[in-house]
Coordinates of C-alpha atoms in Angstrom, one line a residue:
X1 CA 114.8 66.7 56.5
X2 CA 117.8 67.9 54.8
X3 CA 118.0 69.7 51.1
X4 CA 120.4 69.9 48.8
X5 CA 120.6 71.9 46.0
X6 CA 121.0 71.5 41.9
X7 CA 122.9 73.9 40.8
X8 CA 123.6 74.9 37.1
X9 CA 126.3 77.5 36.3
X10 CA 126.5 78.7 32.6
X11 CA 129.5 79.7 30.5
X12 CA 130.1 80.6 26.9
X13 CA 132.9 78.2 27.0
X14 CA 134.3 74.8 28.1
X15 CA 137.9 76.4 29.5
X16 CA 136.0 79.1 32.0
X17 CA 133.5 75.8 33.1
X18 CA 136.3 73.8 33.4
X19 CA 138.3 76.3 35.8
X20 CA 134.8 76.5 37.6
X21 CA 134.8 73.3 38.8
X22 CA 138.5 73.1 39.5
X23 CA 137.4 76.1 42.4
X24 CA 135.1 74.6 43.5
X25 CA 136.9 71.3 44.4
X26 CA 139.3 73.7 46.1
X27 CA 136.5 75.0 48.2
X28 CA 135.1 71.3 48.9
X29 CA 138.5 71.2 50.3
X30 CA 138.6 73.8 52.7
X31 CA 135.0 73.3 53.5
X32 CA 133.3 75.9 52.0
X33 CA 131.2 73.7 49.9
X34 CA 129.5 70.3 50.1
X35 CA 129.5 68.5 47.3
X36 CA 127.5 65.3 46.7
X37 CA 128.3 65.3 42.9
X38 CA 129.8 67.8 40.3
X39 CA 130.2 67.3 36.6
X40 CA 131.3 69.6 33.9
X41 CA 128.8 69.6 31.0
X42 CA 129.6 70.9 27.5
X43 CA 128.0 71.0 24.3
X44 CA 129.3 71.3 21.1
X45 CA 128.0 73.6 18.3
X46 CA 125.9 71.2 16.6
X47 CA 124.1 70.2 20.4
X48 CA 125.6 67.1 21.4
X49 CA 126.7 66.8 25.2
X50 CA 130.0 65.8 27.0
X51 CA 129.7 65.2 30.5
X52 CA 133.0 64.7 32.3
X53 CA 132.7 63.8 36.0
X54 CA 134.8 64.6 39.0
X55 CA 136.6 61.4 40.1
X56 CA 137.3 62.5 43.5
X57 CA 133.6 63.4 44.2
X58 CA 132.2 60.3 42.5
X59 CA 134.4 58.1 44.3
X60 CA 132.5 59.1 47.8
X61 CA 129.0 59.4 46.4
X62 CA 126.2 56.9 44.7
X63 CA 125.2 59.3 41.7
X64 CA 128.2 59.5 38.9
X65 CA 127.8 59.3 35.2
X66 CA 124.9 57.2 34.4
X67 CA 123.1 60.0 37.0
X68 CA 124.4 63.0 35.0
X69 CA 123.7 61.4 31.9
X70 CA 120.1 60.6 32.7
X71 CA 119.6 64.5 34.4
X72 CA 121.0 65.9 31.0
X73 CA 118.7 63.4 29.0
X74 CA 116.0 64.5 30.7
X75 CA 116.9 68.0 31.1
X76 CA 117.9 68.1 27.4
X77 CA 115.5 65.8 26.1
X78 CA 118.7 64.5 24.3
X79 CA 121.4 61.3 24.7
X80 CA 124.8 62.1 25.9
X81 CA 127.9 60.4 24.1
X82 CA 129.0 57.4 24.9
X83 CA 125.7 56.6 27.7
X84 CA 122.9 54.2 26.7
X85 CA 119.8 55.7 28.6
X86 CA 117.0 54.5 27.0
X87 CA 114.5 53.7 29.4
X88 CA 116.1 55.0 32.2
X89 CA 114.8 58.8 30.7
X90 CA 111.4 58.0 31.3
X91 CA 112.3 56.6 35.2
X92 CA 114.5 60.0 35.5
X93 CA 111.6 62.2 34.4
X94 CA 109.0 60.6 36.5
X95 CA 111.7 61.0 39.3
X96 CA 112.2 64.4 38.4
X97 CA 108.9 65.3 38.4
X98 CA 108.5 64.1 41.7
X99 CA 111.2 66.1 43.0
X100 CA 110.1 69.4 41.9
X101 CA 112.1 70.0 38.9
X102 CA 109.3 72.2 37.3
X103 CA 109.2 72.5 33.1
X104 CA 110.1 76.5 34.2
X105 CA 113.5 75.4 35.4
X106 CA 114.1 73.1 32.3
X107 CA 113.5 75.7 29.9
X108 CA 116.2 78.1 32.1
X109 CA 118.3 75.3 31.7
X110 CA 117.5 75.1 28.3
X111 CA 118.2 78.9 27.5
X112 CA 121.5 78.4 28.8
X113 CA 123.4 75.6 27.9
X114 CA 122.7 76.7 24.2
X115 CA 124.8 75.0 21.7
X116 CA 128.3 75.8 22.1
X117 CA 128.3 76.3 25.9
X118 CA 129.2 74.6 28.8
X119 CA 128.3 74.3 32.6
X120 CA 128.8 73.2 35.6
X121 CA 125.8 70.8 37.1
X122 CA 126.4 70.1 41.1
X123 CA 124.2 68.9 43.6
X124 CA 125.2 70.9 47.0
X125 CA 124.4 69.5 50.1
X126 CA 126.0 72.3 52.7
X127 CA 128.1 75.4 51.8
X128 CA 129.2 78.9 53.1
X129 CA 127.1 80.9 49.9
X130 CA 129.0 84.1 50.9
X131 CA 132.5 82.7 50.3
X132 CA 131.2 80.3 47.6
X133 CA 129.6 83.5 45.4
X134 CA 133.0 85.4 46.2
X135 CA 135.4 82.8 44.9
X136 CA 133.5 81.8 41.7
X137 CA 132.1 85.7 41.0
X138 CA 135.2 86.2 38.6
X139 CA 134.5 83.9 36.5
X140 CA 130.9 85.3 35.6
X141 CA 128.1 82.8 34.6
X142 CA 124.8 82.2 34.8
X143 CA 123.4 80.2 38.2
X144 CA 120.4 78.7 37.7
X145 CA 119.5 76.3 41.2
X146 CA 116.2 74.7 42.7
X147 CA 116.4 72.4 45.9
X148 CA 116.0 68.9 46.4
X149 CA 114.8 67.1 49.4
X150 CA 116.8 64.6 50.2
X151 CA 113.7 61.7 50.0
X152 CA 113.4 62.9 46.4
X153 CA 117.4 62.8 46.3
X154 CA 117.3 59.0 47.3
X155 CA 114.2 58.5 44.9
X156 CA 116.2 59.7 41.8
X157 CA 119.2 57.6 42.4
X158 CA 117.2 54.3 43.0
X159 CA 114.8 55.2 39.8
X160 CA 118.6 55.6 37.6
X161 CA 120.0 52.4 39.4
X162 CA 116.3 50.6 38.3
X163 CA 116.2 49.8 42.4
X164 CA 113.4 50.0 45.1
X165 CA 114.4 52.3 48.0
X166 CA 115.2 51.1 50.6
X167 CA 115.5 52.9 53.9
X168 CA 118.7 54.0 55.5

């Protein structure tokens, strides 16, 4: 069974965040990285979210924005601009649950997109961590990650999509 990994890097601002995820479509392309989704998440100072996907990535993949918004909603315990999530939260945190995102993550996650700050939110299926750390170490953050099975992947997506999984 394969993982993959959430992972959450923190920044002060939305230019270094932004750059962040700019390298790290550069490594997707020279195979240092595989990414099944990346978004770049910022909040504002009075702790409303903006999620901006990557279209490249989202083209290829099943998550997209109703995911991130429903992960942030959950996460964040609040709605993101411009994505009606009602019930899909409580789907999402029941998935969550059963994927192992413990409350100890959330409040890490919590600590550090604060108001004001951004991140960048990825789930990683595959990548060289040596030349991944090296190329975004300049730009500083704060990496928060826990791993995913890729059953509890699936489960997540068919909960946001309101689907039965199926088997592939």
């Amino acid at each position: 069974m394969s993982m993959s990994e959430l992972v959450i890097i923190g920044y002060p601002d939305k230019e270094t965040a932004g750059k962040v995820l700019d390298e790290l479509q550069g490594l997707e392309k020279d195979y240092l990285i595989d990414l099944d989704d990346a978004a770049l998440i910022v909040r504002d100072e009075k702790g409303k979210f903006k999620v901006t996907t990557t279209d490249h990535v989202v083209a290829q993949t099943t998550l997209g924005g109703m995911f991130w918004g429903t992960l942030i909603g959950f996460l964040f315990l609040a709605p993101v601009a411009g994505m009606a999530i009602g019930g899909a939260i409580g789907a999402a945190a029941g998935g969550l649950g059963s994927m192992g995102i413990k409350d100890e993550f959330k409040n890490q996650v919590l600590d550090v997109v604060q108001p004001g700050n951004s991140a960048i939110m990825a789930i990683v299926r595959r990548s060289t961590p040596d030349k991944v750390l090296e190329a975004l170490a300049p730009f500083g953050g704060t990496v928060l990650q826990t791993s995913l099975t890729h059953e509890a992947e699936e489960k997540l997506v068919a909960a946001l999509q309101g689907e039965k999984v199926a088997a592939s």
